[in-house]
Short mmCIF file of C-alpha atoms in Angstrom, two decimals:
data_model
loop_
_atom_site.label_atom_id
_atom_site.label_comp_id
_atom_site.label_asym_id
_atom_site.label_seq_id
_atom_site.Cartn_x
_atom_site.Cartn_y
_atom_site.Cartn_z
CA UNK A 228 6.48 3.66 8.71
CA UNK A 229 5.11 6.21 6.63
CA UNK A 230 7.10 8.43 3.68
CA UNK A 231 7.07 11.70 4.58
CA UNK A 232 7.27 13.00 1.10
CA UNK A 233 5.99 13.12 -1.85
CA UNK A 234 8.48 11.18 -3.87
CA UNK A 235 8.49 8.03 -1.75
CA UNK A 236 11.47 6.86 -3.43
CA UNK A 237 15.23 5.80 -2.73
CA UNK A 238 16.94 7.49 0.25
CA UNK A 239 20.64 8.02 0.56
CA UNK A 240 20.77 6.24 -3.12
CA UNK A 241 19.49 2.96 -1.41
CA UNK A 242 16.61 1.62 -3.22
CA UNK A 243 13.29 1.42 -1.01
CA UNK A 244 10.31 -1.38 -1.09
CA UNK A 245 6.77 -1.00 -0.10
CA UNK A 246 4.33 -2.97 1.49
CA UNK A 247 0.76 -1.21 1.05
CA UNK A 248 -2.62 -1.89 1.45
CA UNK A 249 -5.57 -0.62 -0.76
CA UNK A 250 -9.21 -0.20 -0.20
CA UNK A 251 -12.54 0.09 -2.19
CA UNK A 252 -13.93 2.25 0.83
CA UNK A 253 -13.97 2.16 4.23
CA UNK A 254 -14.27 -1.28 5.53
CA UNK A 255 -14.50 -2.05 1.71
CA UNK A 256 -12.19 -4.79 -0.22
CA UNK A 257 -8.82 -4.81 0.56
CA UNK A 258 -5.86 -5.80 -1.37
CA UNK A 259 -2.04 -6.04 -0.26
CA UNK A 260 0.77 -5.75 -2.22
CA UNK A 261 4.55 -4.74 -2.85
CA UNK A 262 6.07 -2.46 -4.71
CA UNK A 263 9.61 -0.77 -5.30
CA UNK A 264 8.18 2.51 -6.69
CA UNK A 265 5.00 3.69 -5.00
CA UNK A 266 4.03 6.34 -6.95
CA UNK A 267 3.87 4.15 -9.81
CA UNK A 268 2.33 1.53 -8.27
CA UNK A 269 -0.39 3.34 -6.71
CA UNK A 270 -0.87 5.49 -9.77
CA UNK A 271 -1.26 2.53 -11.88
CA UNK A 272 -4.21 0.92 -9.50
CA UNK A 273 -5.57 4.72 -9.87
CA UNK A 274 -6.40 5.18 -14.08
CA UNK A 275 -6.89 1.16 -13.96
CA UNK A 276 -4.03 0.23 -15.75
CA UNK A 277 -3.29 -2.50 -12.65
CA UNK A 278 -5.39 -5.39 -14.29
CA UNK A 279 -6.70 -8.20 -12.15
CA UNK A 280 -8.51 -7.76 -8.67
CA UNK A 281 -8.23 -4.38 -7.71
CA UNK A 282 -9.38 -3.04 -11.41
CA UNK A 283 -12.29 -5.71 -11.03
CA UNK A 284 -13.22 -4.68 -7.29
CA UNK A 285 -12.49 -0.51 -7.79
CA UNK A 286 -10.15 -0.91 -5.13
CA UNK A 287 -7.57 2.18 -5.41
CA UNK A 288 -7.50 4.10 -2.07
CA UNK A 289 -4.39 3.61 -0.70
CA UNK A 290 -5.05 3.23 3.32
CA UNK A 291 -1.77 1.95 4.46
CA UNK A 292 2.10 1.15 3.74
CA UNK A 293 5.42 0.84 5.31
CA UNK A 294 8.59 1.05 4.05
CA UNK A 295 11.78 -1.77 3.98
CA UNK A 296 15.22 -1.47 2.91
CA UNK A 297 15.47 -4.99 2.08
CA UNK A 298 13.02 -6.56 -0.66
CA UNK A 299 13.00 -10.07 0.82
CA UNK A 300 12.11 -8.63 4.49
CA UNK A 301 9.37 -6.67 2.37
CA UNK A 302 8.04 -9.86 0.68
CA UNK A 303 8.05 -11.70 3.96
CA UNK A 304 6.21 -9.19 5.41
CA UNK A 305 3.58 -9.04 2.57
CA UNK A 306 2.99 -12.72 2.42
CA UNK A 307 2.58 -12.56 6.45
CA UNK A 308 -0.23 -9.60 6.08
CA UNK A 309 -1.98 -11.69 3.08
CA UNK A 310 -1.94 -14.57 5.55
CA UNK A 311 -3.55 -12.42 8.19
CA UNK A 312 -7.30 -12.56 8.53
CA UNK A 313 -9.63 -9.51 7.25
CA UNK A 314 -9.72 -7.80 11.07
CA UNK A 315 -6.59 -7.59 11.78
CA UNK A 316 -5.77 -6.05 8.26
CA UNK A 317 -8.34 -3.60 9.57
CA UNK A 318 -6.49 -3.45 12.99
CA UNK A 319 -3.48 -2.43 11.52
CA UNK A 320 -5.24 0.17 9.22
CA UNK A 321 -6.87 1.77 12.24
CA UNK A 322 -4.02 2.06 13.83
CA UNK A 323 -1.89 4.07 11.74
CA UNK A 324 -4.81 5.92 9.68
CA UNK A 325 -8.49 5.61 11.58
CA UNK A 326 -9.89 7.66 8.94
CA UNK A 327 -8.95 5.71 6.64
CA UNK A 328 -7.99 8.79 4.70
CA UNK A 329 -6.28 7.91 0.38
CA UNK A 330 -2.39 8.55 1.44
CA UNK A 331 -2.37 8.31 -2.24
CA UNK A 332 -3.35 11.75 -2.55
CA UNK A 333 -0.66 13.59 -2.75
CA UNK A 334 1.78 11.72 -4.15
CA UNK A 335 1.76 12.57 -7.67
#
């Protein structure tokens, strides 16, 4: 499920979790992760101030994420989609954004 706007953050004062997915490019590196503040987060990967793989790799574009009202449900579902192998990461990319257009842009 996708945030409809630009704040991506608590609805009805109930604090929200993401599970995301980044890319280098198009069919580039991808890295999953979790996050309770996605604007942050994704901001963060953006100016490289998210050390480790995705500051090595470049990998910023934010190509997909859905959203959980309970953190362990979120980091059961982002342990699942780590386990999952490289296509069907890409599967579930295509999906819900074939272009694999930066949802990133446009939230901050």
């Amino acid at each position: 499920m996708f945030c409809k706007y630009a704040t991506c953050r608590m609805k009805h004062g109930r604090k929200q979790y993401y599970v995301y997915i980044l890319a280098s490019k198009k069919y580039g590196t991808l890295y999953t992760g979790i996050t309770s503040n996605l604007v942050q987060r994704i901001w963060q990967h953006k100016e490289g101030l998210a050390e480790g793989f995705t500051k090595k790799y470049n990998v910023h574009h934010l190509v997909y994420y859905e959203i959980h009202s309970d953190v362990y449900e979120a980091i059961t579902r982002e342990k699942r989609i780590k386990k999952w192998s490289r296509q069907w990461k890409i599967n579930l990319i295509e999906q819900n954004n074939p272009q694999w257009l930066d949802l990133g842009i446009g939230l901050f």
